[in-house]
Amino acid sequence: MTNPRSTNDTRPAGIRRRDLMTGSLAGAVALASTRAWAQLGPTVPEHCVPPIPPGQPVAFSPVANAPMRVRKSAFELSPPEIEKLKSAYTALRNLAQQSPDDPRNWFHQGQVHCWYCSGALDGLWGQEIHGSWWFLPWHRSYLYFHEQILGSLIGDSTFALPYWDWDTPGRDRFPFDTYGQPSDASNPLSDKSRAIAPTDKIPAGFVGDRMMKRVLDAATFTDFGGSGDQSLGQNQMGILEGGPHGGVHVWTTDPKVDFNNPKPDMGVLASAAFDPVFFSHHANIDRIWDKWIKIPQSRHANPSNDVWLNQSFFFYDQAQNWTFIANNQMLEPEALSYRYQPPQQQPTPAVVAAAAPGPRPQVRLAQLPQLSAPVVDLSQSAGPKALTADPLSVRAAIPQESRQRLNAVGNMAAAPAGNEQHVILRIEGVEIPSDRGALVNVFVNKPDATAATSTDDPAFVGTIAVVANQARGVGHAHPVVRNFGFDITRIASQLGNTNEVTVTLVPATGYGEKPSAVNLRYNRVYIATRQ
Ligand code: C2O
């Protein structure tokens, strides 16, 4: 794994220059002078690659004696808190007008996200931080620097980003009072590419109780936040990213959730961070990571793998220093002087059970368990296979070791903590064209499942919700390839002696409809076991 950006930059000078000289930047600067904030978007930048490092990067160290920043629900901000948020984003946008080259300014802040969603794993275009175990720590550090910059621009060391808690019952909608009033160009928190109305609801398949229980019940970091072990071909997108995260992105610009026609800003990774609500959406993702870690289960822990712990990411800090921060410096929000104030509204019992705070945990790290070798590779023919708009069923064998264990204990998950066997359905090499997203619902032993089949059905095991990448320019327009893993232990433990299951992949919209056109491919579907 290469580091995302080192000082050994080998990119052709022309490409580096173009990154800073795109038409979108020129347009943004011209428009900024009219104070028409919302007119800055939508924009899908071209050729966004990390900047030429301006010199030796500075190692991050936490600000000494920093006051704790308290991140609150975007639905619970007081009018003065909303005003403060607006003044911070106004300052950030003013900076784009006054100092187009200042790396902290609004336009460059938005670009930072595009640097790292290239859909490639090559050093030339910047590291891809989606679809693997980089997803959570990279976005945590991105938000950290963004928040520091906003706070420093308004001289407020307690300034905190709000979180959009779409997972809190009754909050499955857009936080209009904070981010949408007024919804015009005079509001620095507005964005004209949004298409939702105050009454629109996020589909329950993305953020409903059952989905969120599935997320918080994820047994290991791999299941929850992804894994990145490229060498073993076991890198995987975690359920938090592949479920609620992707769905909410698309929904914000397209309440009908048609993954075929991605719309900037939130609907496309390359432009997502040009909508201020992006940072609130990701604060919630970050909060759910913190919540999952703090559930008192021994395996709810960050990876202990040195590759993960020592990985650094590069940002400009609030003093314009090119800074690198390592994952092991951000294992807990408190280490970065912020924390989450839980939603003050009473959560539902299901959520309470999962989230009951345990004793203050040590920072826990876990060795990520390995998957058993694939038992049956369903690809009879070599190469990827097409997945169209029609549901597709394939059969997958259950590894014999799992069957024996199932028969012995009846329920593998009942084994002593840490020793339980998990049965994992792997869907590998899903290729998604860069100009569209994907939503595929996955069912086990329900071959007649259709797009209308509810995600509350017991045979539903998970969803693949991928946001269009749409990074444009040379080298970007290739498909995004992702791997997924679904813990199907519960279903497998009820199968008795059956030695295979039917896996049905159902392309869908967020509203139970069959999508118009789907152009996906996948490589393998198989079942593996894992401790
Ligand atoms: Cu970097 Cu929500 O995506």
Coordinates of C-alpha atoms and ligand atoms in Angstrom, one line a residue:
M1 CA 0.0 0.0 0.0
T2 CA 1.5 3.3 -1.0
N3 CA 1.2 6.3 1.1
P4 CA -1.4 8.7 -0.2
R5 CA 0.9 11.5 -1.1
S6 CA 4.6 11.8 -0.4
T7 CA 7.0 14.5 -1.4
N8 CA 8.3 12.2 -4.2
D9 CA 5.7 13.4 -6.6
T10 CA 6.2 12.0 -10.0
R11 CA 3.2 13.4 -11.8
P12 CA 3.7 15.3 -15.0
A13 CA 3.8 19.0 -14.2
G14 CA 1.0 19.7 -16.7
I15 CA -1.4 17.6 -14.8
R16 CA -0.5 19.1 -11.5
R17 CA -1.0 22.6 -12.8
R18 CA -4.3 21.7 -14.3
D19 CA -5.6 20.6 -11.0
L20 CA -5.4 24.2 -9.8
M21 CA -6.4 25.8 -13.0
T22 CA -9.7 24.1 -13.8
G23 CA -12.6 26.0 -15.3
S24 CA -14.6 25.2 -12.2
L25 CA -12.2 27.1 -10.0
A26 CA -12.2 30.1 -12.3
G27 CA -16.0 30.0 -12.3
A28 CA -16.2 29.7 -8.6
V29 CA -14.0 32.7 -8.0
A30 CA -15.9 34.8 -10.4
L31 CA -19.2 34.0 -8.9
A32 CA -18.0 34.3 -5.3
S33 CA -17.7 38.0 -5.7
T34 CA -21.5 38.2 -6.0
R35 CA -21.9 36.5 -2.6
A36 CA -24.1 34.0 -4.4
W37 CA -22.8 31.1 -2.3
A38 CA -25.2 28.5 -3.5
Q39 CA -24.2 29.3 -7.1
L40 CA -20.8 27.9 -6.5
G41 CA -22.2 24.5 -7.1
P42 CA -22.9 22.0 -8.5
T43 CA -19.4 21.3 -9.7
V44 CA -17.7 18.1 -10.6
P45 CA -14.0 19.0 -10.7
E46 CA -11.7 17.5 -13.3
H47 CA -8.3 16.1 -12.7
C48 CA -8.4 16.4 -9.0
V49 CA -5.1 15.2 -7.7
P50 CA -3.4 16.1 -4.5
P51 CA -1.3 19.3 -4.7
I52 CA 2.4 19.4 -5.1
P53 CA 3.5 19.1 -1.6
P54 CA 4.9 22.5 -0.6
G55 CA 7.8 21.1 1.3
Q56 CA 8.4 18.6 4.0
P57 CA 5.1 17.7 5.7
V58 CA 4.7 18.5 9.4
A59 CA 3.8 15.7 11.7
F60 CA 0.5 16.3 13.4
S61 CA 0.5 16.9 17.1
P62 CA -2.7 17.7 18.9
V63 CA -3.3 21.3 19.9
A64 CA -2.1 21.7 23.5
N65 CA -4.8 22.4 26.1
A66 CA -7.4 22.5 23.4
P67 CA -10.9 22.9 24.8
M68 CA -13.3 20.0 24.0
R69 CA -15.4 20.7 21.0
V70 CA -18.9 19.2 21.5
R71 CA -20.6 18.1 18.3
K72 CA -24.3 18.2 18.6
S73 CA -27.2 17.0 16.4
A74 CA -28.0 19.2 13.5
F75 CA -31.6 18.9 14.6
E76 CA -30.8 20.4 18.0
L77 CA -28.8 23.5 17.3
S78 CA -30.1 26.7 18.9
P79 CA -30.6 29.7 16.7
P80 CA -27.3 31.3 17.9
E81 CA -25.5 28.0 17.2
I82 CA -27.0 28.0 13.6
E83 CA -25.8 31.6 13.2
K84 CA -22.3 30.6 14.3
L85 CA -22.2 27.7 11.9
K86 CA -23.3 30.1 9.1
S87 CA -20.7 32.7 10.0
A88 CA -18.0 30.0 9.9
Y89 CA -19.0 28.9 6.4
T90 CA -19.3 32.5 5.3
A91 CA -15.8 33.1 6.4
L92 CA -14.6 30.0 4.6
R93 CA -16.4 31.1 1.4
N94 CA -15.1 34.6 1.7
L95 CA -11.6 33.2 1.9
A96 CA -12.2 31.6 -1.5
Q97 CA -13.0 35.0 -2.9
Q98 CA -10.2 36.9 -1.1
S99 CA -7.5 34.3 -1.4
P100 CA -8.1 31.8 -4.2
D101 CA -4.8 30.1 -3.5
D102 CA -5.3 29.7 0.2
P103 CA -5.5 25.9 0.6
R104 CA -7.9 26.3 3.5
N105 CA -10.6 28.1 1.5
W106 CA -14.0 26.6 0.7
F107 CA -13.2 25.6 -2.8
H108 CA -10.0 23.8 -1.8
Q109 CA -11.7 22.1 1.1
G110 CA -14.2 20.7 -1.3
Q111 CA -11.4 19.5 -3.6
V112 CA -9.7 17.6 -0.8
H113 CA -12.4 15.0 -0.9
C114 CA -12.1 14.6 -4.7
W115 CA -8.3 14.0 -4.3
Y116 CA -9.0 10.8 -2.6
C117 CA -12.0 9.3 -4.4
S118 CA -10.2 8.7 -7.6
G119 CA -11.5 5.1 -7.9
A120 CA -7.9 4.1 -8.3
L121 CA -5.5 2.5 -6.0
D122 CA -2.5 4.0 -7.8
G123 CA -0.3 6.7 -6.4
L124 CA -0.6 8.8 -9.5
W125 CA -4.2 9.9 -8.9
G126 CA -4.1 9.9 -5.1
Q127 CA -5.1 7.0 -2.9
E128 CA -8.6 5.7 -2.9
I129 CA -10.0 6.0 0.6
H130 CA -13.5 4.6 -0.1
G131 CA -14.4 1.0 -0.1
S132 CA -12.0 -0.2 2.5
W133 CA -10.7 0.3 6.1
W134 CA -9.3 3.7 5.1
F135 CA -12.9 5.1 4.9
L136 CA -13.5 5.8 8.6
P137 CA -10.0 7.2 9.6
W138 CA -9.6 9.3 6.5
H139 CA -12.9 11.0 6.9
R140 CA -12.3 11.5 10.7
S141 CA -9.1 13.4 10.0
Y142 CA -10.6 15.3 7.1
L143 CA -13.4 16.6 9.4
Y144 CA -11.0 17.3 12.1
F145 CA -9.0 19.7 10.0
H146 CA -12.1 21.2 8.4
E147 CA -13.5 21.9 11.8
Q148 CA -10.2 23.4 13.0
I149 CA -10.1 25.7 10.0
L150 CA -13.7 26.9 10.4
G151 CA -13.1 27.5 14.1
S152 CA -10.0 29.5 13.5
L153 CA -11.6 31.6 10.8
I154 CA -14.1 32.9 13.3
G155 CA -11.7 32.9 16.3
D156 CA -13.7 30.2 18.2
S157 CA -11.7 27.3 19.6
T158 CA -14.9 25.6 20.7
F159 CA -16.6 25.6 17.3
A160 CA -17.9 22.2 16.5
L161 CA -19.5 20.6 13.4
P162 CA -23.0 19.3 13.9
Y163 CA -24.0 15.8 13.0
W164 CA -26.9 14.8 10.9
D165 CA -28.4 11.9 12.9
W166 CA -30.5 10.3 10.3
D167 CA -30.4 7.2 12.4
T168 CA -32.3 8.8 15.3
P169 CA -35.9 7.7 15.1
G170 CA -38.0 10.5 13.5
R171 CA -34.9 12.2 12.0
D172 CA -34.9 10.3 8.7
R173 CA -35.1 13.6 6.8
F174 CA -33.0 16.5 5.9
P175 CA -32.0 19.0 8.7
F176 CA -33.7 21.9 7.0
D177 CA -33.7 24.3 10.0
T178 CA -30.0 24.2 10.1
Y179 CA -28.8 23.5 6.5
G180 CA -31.7 24.6 4.4
Q181 CA -33.1 27.9 5.7
P182 CA -33.3 29.9 3.6
S183 CA -32.6 27.6 0.7
D184 CA -31.2 30.2 -1.6
A185 CA -27.9 31.8 -2.5
S186 CA -27.8 34.0 0.6
N187 CA -27.3 31.0 2.8
P188 CA -23.7 29.7 3.0
L189 CA -25.1 26.3 4.2
S190 CA -27.4 25.9 1.2
D191 CA -26.6 24.0 -2.0
K192 CA -28.7 24.2 -5.1
S193 CA -28.1 20.6 -6.2
R194 CA -30.2 19.2 -3.3
A195 CA -33.6 18.0 -4.4
I196 CA -35.4 17.0 -1.2
A197 CA -38.4 18.7 0.4
P198 CA -38.8 19.0 4.1
T199 CA -41.3 16.2 4.1
D200 CA -39.2 13.7 2.1
K201 CA -38.0 10.7 4.1
I202 CA -34.9 8.7 3.7
P203 CA -35.8 5.1 2.8
A204 CA -35.9 2.8 5.8
G205 CA -33.7 0.4 3.9
F206 CA -30.9 2.9 4.3
V207 CA -31.3 4.3 7.8
G208 CA -34.2 2.5 9.5
D209 CA -34.0 0.6 12.8
R210 CA -33.2 -2.7 11.3
M211 CA -30.5 -1.4 9.2
M212 CA -29.0 0.5 12.1
K213 CA -29.2 -2.6 14.3
R214 CA -27.4 -4.5 11.6
V215 CA -24.7 -1.8 11.6
L216 CA -24.2 -1.7 15.3
D217 CA -24.3 -5.5 15.6
A218 CA -21.5 -5.9 13.1
A219 CA -19.1 -8.4 14.8
T220 CA -15.7 -7.1 13.7
F221 CA -14.2 -4.0 12.3
T222 CA -14.1 -5.6 8.9
D223 CA -17.8 -6.1 8.9
F224 CA -18.4 -2.6 10.3
G225 CA -15.8 -0.4 8.8
G226 CA -14.2 -2.4 6.1
S227 CA -10.8 -4.1 5.6
G228 CA -7.9 -3.2 3.4
D229 CA -5.9 -6.3 3.1
Q230 CA -5.3 -6.0 -0.6
S231 CA -2.6 -8.6 -0.6
L232 CA -5.1 -11.3 0.4
G233 CA -7.7 -9.9 -1.9
Q234 CA -9.8 -9.5 1.2
N235 CA -10.3 -5.7 1.1
Q236 CA -14.0 -5.0 1.7
M237 CA -16.4 -2.1 2.1
G238 CA -17.9 -2.1 5.6
I239 CA -21.7 -2.1 6.2
L240 CA -21.7 1.5 7.5
E241 CA -20.2 2.8 4.2
G242 CA -22.1 0.4 1.9
G243 CA -25.5 0.9 3.6
P244 CA -26.5 4.2 5.2
H245 CA -23.6 6.2 4.0
G246 CA -24.1 5.6 0.3
G247 CA -27.9 5.8 0.5
V248 CA -28.0 9.2 2.2
H249 CA -25.5 10.6 -0.3
V250 CA -27.7 9.8 -3.2
W251 CA -31.0 10.6 -1.6
T252 CA -29.8 14.2 -0.8
T253 CA -29.7 15.1 -4.5
D254 CA -32.3 12.6 -5.7
P255 CA -35.1 11.7 -3.3
K256 CA -36.3 9.1 -5.8
V257 CA -32.9 7.4 -5.5
D258 CA -32.2 6.6 -9.1
F259 CA -28.6 5.4 -9.1
N260 CA -28.4 5.7 -12.8
N261 CA -28.4 9.5 -13.0
P262 CA -26.0 10.8 -10.4
K263 CA -26.3 14.4 -9.6
P264 CA -23.8 16.6 -8.0
D265 CA -23.0 17.6 -5.3
M266 CA -23.8 15.0 -2.6
G267 CA -24.8 12.4 -5.3
V268 CA -21.3 12.1 -6.6
L269 CA -18.1 11.4 -4.6
A270 CA -16.0 13.8 -6.6
S271 CA -18.2 16.8 -5.8
A272 CA -19.9 15.7 -2.5
A273 CA -17.8 17.9 -0.2
F274 CA -19.0 21.0 -2.1
D275 CA -22.3 20.7 -0.1
P276 CA -21.8 21.8 3.5
V277 CA -24.1 19.1 4.7
F278 CA -21.5 16.6 3.6
F279 CA -19.5 17.4 6.8
S280 CA -22.6 16.9 8.9
H281 CA -23.4 13.6 7.2
H282 CA -19.9 12.4 7.8
A283 CA -19.9 13.6 11.4
N284 CA -22.7 11.2 11.9
I285 CA -20.7 8.4 10.2
D286 CA -17.9 9.2 12.6
R287 CA -20.2 9.3 15.6
I288 CA -21.5 5.9 14.7
W289 CA -17.9 4.6 14.5
D290 CA -17.4 6.0 18.0
K291 CA -20.7 4.5 19.2
W292 CA -19.8 1.0 17.8
I293 CA -16.3 1.0 19.4
K294 CA -17.8 1.9 22.8
I295 CA -20.3 -1.0 22.7
P296 CA -18.8 -3.4 25.3
Q297 CA -18.0 -6.3 23.0
S298 CA -14.5 -7.5 22.9
R299 CA -14.3 -7.5 19.2
H300 CA -15.6 -4.0 18.7
A301 CA -12.2 -2.6 18.2
N302 CA -10.0 -0.9 15.7
P303 CA -7.6 -3.0 13.6
S304 CA -4.3 -3.7 15.4
N305 CA -2.5 -4.3 12.1
D306 CA 0.5 -2.0 11.8
V307 CA -0.4 -1.2 8.2
W308 CA -3.6 0.3 9.4
L309 CA -2.2 2.0 12.5
N310 CA 0.7 3.6 10.8
Q311 CA -1.1 4.8 7.7
S312 CA -0.9 8.6 7.4
F313 CA -3.1 11.0 5.6
F314 CA -2.2 14.5 4.4
F315 CA -4.1 17.8 4.9
Y316 CA -3.5 21.5 5.2
D317 CA -4.1 22.5 8.8
Q318 CA -5.6 25.7 10.1
A319 CA -2.2 27.5 9.8
Q320 CA -1.8 26.3 6.2
N321 CA 0.8 23.7 7.2
W322 CA 0.9 20.6 5.0
T323 CA 0.4 18.1 7.8
F324 CA 0.3 14.3 8.1
I325 CA -1.7 12.5 10.7
A326 CA -1.5 8.8 11.4
N327 CA -4.4 6.5 12.2
N328 CA -2.9 5.8 15.6
Q329 CA -3.3 9.5 16.5
M330 CA -7.1 9.4 15.9
L331 CA -8.3 6.2 17.5
E332 CA -10.7 8.1 19.7
P333 CA -12.4 11.5 19.2
E334 CA -11.2 12.6 22.6
A335 CA -7.6 12.4 21.4
L336 CA -8.5 15.1 18.9
S337 CA -10.4 17.1 21.5
Y338 CA -13.9 16.6 20.3
R339 CA -16.8 14.5 21.5
Y340 CA -20.4 13.7 20.5
Q341 CA -23.2 14.9 22.6
P342 CA -25.8 12.1 22.1
P343 CA -29.1 13.1 20.6
Q344 CA -31.3 14.4 23.4
Q345 CA -34.4 12.8 22.0
Q346 CA -35.3 9.4 23.5
P347 CA -34.1 6.6 21.2
T348 CA -36.1 3.5 20.6
P349 CA -35.5 0.4 22.8
A350 CA -33.7 -1.5 20.0
V351 CA -31.1 1.2 19.7
V352 CA -30.8 1.7 23.5
A353 CA -30.0 -2.0 23.9
A354 CA -27.2 -1.9 21.4
A355 CA -25.8 1.4 22.5
A356 CA -25.8 1.2 26.3
P357 CA -22.6 2.8 27.3
G358 CA -20.2 0.4 28.9
P359 CA -17.3 1.3 31.2
R360 CA -15.0 3.8 29.6
P361 CA -13.0 1.4 27.4
Q362 CA -9.3 1.3 26.9
V363 CA -8.4 2.0 23.3
R364 CA -8.9 -1.5 22.0
L365 CA -7.3 -3.0 18.9
A366 CA -8.1 -6.2 17.3
Q367 CA -6.3 -8.6 15.0
L368 CA -8.6 -8.9 12.0
P369 CA -9.6 -12.5 11.5
Q370 CA -8.9 -14.1 8.2
L371 CA -11.4 -15.7 6.0
S372 CA -11.3 -19.3 5.2
A373 CA -10.4 -20.1 1.6
P374 CA -13.3 -19.9 -0.8
V375 CA -15.0 -23.3 -1.1
V376 CA -16.9 -22.8 -4.2
D377 CA -16.1 -20.3 -6.8
L378 CA -19.2 -19.8 -8.8
S379 CA -17.5 -18.3 -11.7
Q380 CA -17.5 -21.2 -14.1
S381 CA -16.2 -19.0 -16.8
A382 CA -13.3 -16.7 -16.2
G383 CA -13.8 -13.0 -15.9
P384 CA -16.6 -10.8 -14.6
K385 CA -20.3 -11.6 -15.1
A386 CA -23.0 -9.2 -15.9
L387 CA -25.6 -8.0 -13.5
T388 CA -28.6 -6.3 -15.2
A389 CA -31.7 -4.8 -13.8
D390 CA -33.2 -8.3 -13.3
P391 CA -32.7 -10.2 -10.0
L392 CA -30.0 -12.8 -10.4
S393 CA -29.7 -16.0 -8.3
V394 CA -26.6 -18.0 -7.8
R395 CA -25.9 -21.0 -5.6
A396 CA -23.1 -21.0 -3.1
A397 CA -21.8 -23.9 -1.0
I398 CA -21.5 -23.6 2.8
P399 CA -18.0 -24.7 3.9
Q400 CA -18.1 -28.1 5.5
E401 CA -16.3 -26.9 8.6
S402 CA -19.2 -24.5 9.2
R403 CA -21.8 -27.2 8.7
Q404 CA -20.1 -29.5 11.3
R405 CA -20.0 -26.7 13.7
L406 CA -23.5 -25.7 13.0
N407 CA -24.7 -29.2 13.7
A408 CA -22.6 -29.4 16.9
V409 CA -23.8 -26.3 18.6
G410 CA -26.9 -25.4 16.7
N411 CA -25.9 -21.8 16.7
M412 CA -22.3 -20.8 16.0
A413 CA -22.8 -17.4 17.5
A414 CA -23.4 -19.0 20.9
A415 CA -19.8 -20.1 21.2
P416 CA -17.6 -18.4 23.9
A417 CA -17.0 -14.7 23.0
G418 CA -14.3 -14.3 20.5
N419 CA -14.5 -17.9 19.5
E420 CA -17.7 -17.9 17.5
Q421 CA -17.5 -18.8 13.9
H422 CA -19.1 -16.4 11.5
V423 CA -20.4 -17.4 8.1
I424 CA -19.6 -14.7 5.6
L425 CA -21.2 -14.2 2.2
R426 CA -18.6 -12.6 0.0
I427 CA -19.4 -10.8 -3.2
E428 CA -16.2 -9.9 -4.8
G429 CA -15.1 -7.7 -7.7
V430 CA -18.3 -5.7 -8.1
E431 CA -17.6 -3.3 -11.0
I432 CA -19.6 -0.1 -11.0
P433 CA -19.2 2.3 -13.9
S434 CA -17.7 5.6 -12.6
D435 CA -20.6 7.6 -13.9
R436 CA -23.3 6.0 -11.8
G437 CA -23.9 4.5 -8.4
A438 CA -25.4 1.2 -7.5
L439 CA -28.0 -0.2 -5.2
V440 CA -28.3 -4.0 -4.9
N441 CA -30.2 -5.7 -2.2
V442 CA -28.9 -9.1 -1.2
F443 CA -31.1 -12.0 -0.1
V444 CA -30.3 -15.6 1.0
N445 CA -32.7 -18.4 0.2
K446 CA -35.3 -16.2 -1.4
P447 CA -34.9 -16.8 -5.1
D448 CA -38.1 -15.1 -5.9
A449 CA -37.0 -11.8 -4.3
T450 CA -37.6 -8.7 -6.5
A451 CA -37.0 -5.0 -6.1
A452 CA -40.3 -4.8 -4.3
T453 CA -39.2 -7.3 -1.6
S454 CA -38.9 -5.5 1.7
T455 CA -35.5 -5.1 3.3
D456 CA -37.4 -6.1 6.5
D457 CA -37.7 -9.6 5.1
P458 CA -35.8 -12.1 7.2
A459 CA -34.0 -13.3 4.1
F460 CA -32.5 -9.9 3.4
V461 CA -28.9 -9.9 4.4
G462 CA -27.6 -6.5 3.3
T463 CA -27.3 -3.9 0.7
I464 CA -24.7 -2.5 -1.6
A465 CA -25.2 1.2 -1.9
V466 CA -22.4 2.8 -3.8
V467 CA -22.2 6.5 -4.7
A468 CA -21.1 7.4 -8.2
N469 CA -17.5 8.3 -8.3
Q470 CA -17.5 10.4 -11.4
A471 CA -14.0 11.7 -11.1
R472 CA -13.3 13.0 -14.5
G473 CA -10.2 13.2 -16.6
V474 CA -7.5 11.1 -17.9
G475 CA -7.1 7.8 -16.0
H476 CA -10.3 8.3 -14.0
A477 CA -13.1 7.0 -16.1
H478 CA -12.6 3.3 -15.3
P479 CA -15.1 1.3 -13.3
V480 CA -14.9 1.3 -9.5
V481 CA -14.3 -2.2 -8.1
R482 CA -15.6 -3.0 -4.7
N483 CA -15.8 -6.1 -2.5
F484 CA -18.6 -6.8 0.0
G485 CA -19.0 -9.2 2.9
F486 CA -22.3 -10.0 4.7
D487 CA -22.5 -11.8 8.0
I488 CA -25.1 -14.5 7.4
T489 CA -24.4 -16.6 10.5
R490 CA -27.9 -16.3 11.8
I491 CA -29.4 -17.6 8.6
A492 CA -26.8 -20.3 8.3
S493 CA -27.4 -21.6 11.8
Q494 CA -31.0 -22.4 10.8
L495 CA -30.2 -24.5 7.8
G496 CA -29.6 -27.9 9.4
N497 CA -27.8 -30.2 7.0
T498 CA -28.3 -28.1 3.9
N499 CA -25.0 -27.6 2.2
E500 CA -25.8 -24.8 -0.1
V501 CA -27.8 -21.6 -0.2
T502 CA -29.2 -19.5 -3.0
V503 CA -27.9 -15.9 -3.1
T504 CA -30.2 -13.5 -4.9
L505 CA -28.8 -10.1 -6.0
V506 CA -31.6 -7.6 -6.6
P507 CA -30.8 -4.3 -8.2
A508 CA -33.3 -1.8 -6.7
T509 CA -34.0 1.8 -6.1
G510 CA -34.5 3.1 -2.5
Y511 CA -38.3 2.8 -3.0
G512 CA -38.8 -0.8 -4.0
E513 CA -38.8 -0.2 -7.7
K514 CA -36.9 -2.0 -10.3
P515 CA -34.2 0.4 -11.7
S516 CA -34.5 1.3 -15.4
A517 CA -31.0 0.3 -16.5
V518 CA -28.3 -1.5 -14.6
N519 CA -24.8 -2.1 -15.9
L520 CA -22.9 -3.9 -13.2
R521 CA -20.6 -6.8 -13.2
Y522 CA -19.3 -9.1 -10.4
N523 CA -16.6 -11.6 -10.2
R524 CA -17.4 -14.1 -7.5
V525 CA -20.0 -15.0 -4.9
Y526 CA -18.9 -17.4 -2.3
I527 CA -19.3 -18.3 1.4
A528 CA -16.4 -18.4 3.8
T529 CA -16.0 -18.8 7.5
R530 CA -14.2 -16.6 9.9
Q531 CA -13.7 -16.5 13.6
Ligands
C2O1 CU1 -15.8 10.3 1.0 CU2 -19.3 10.2 2.0 O1 -17.7 10.1 1.1

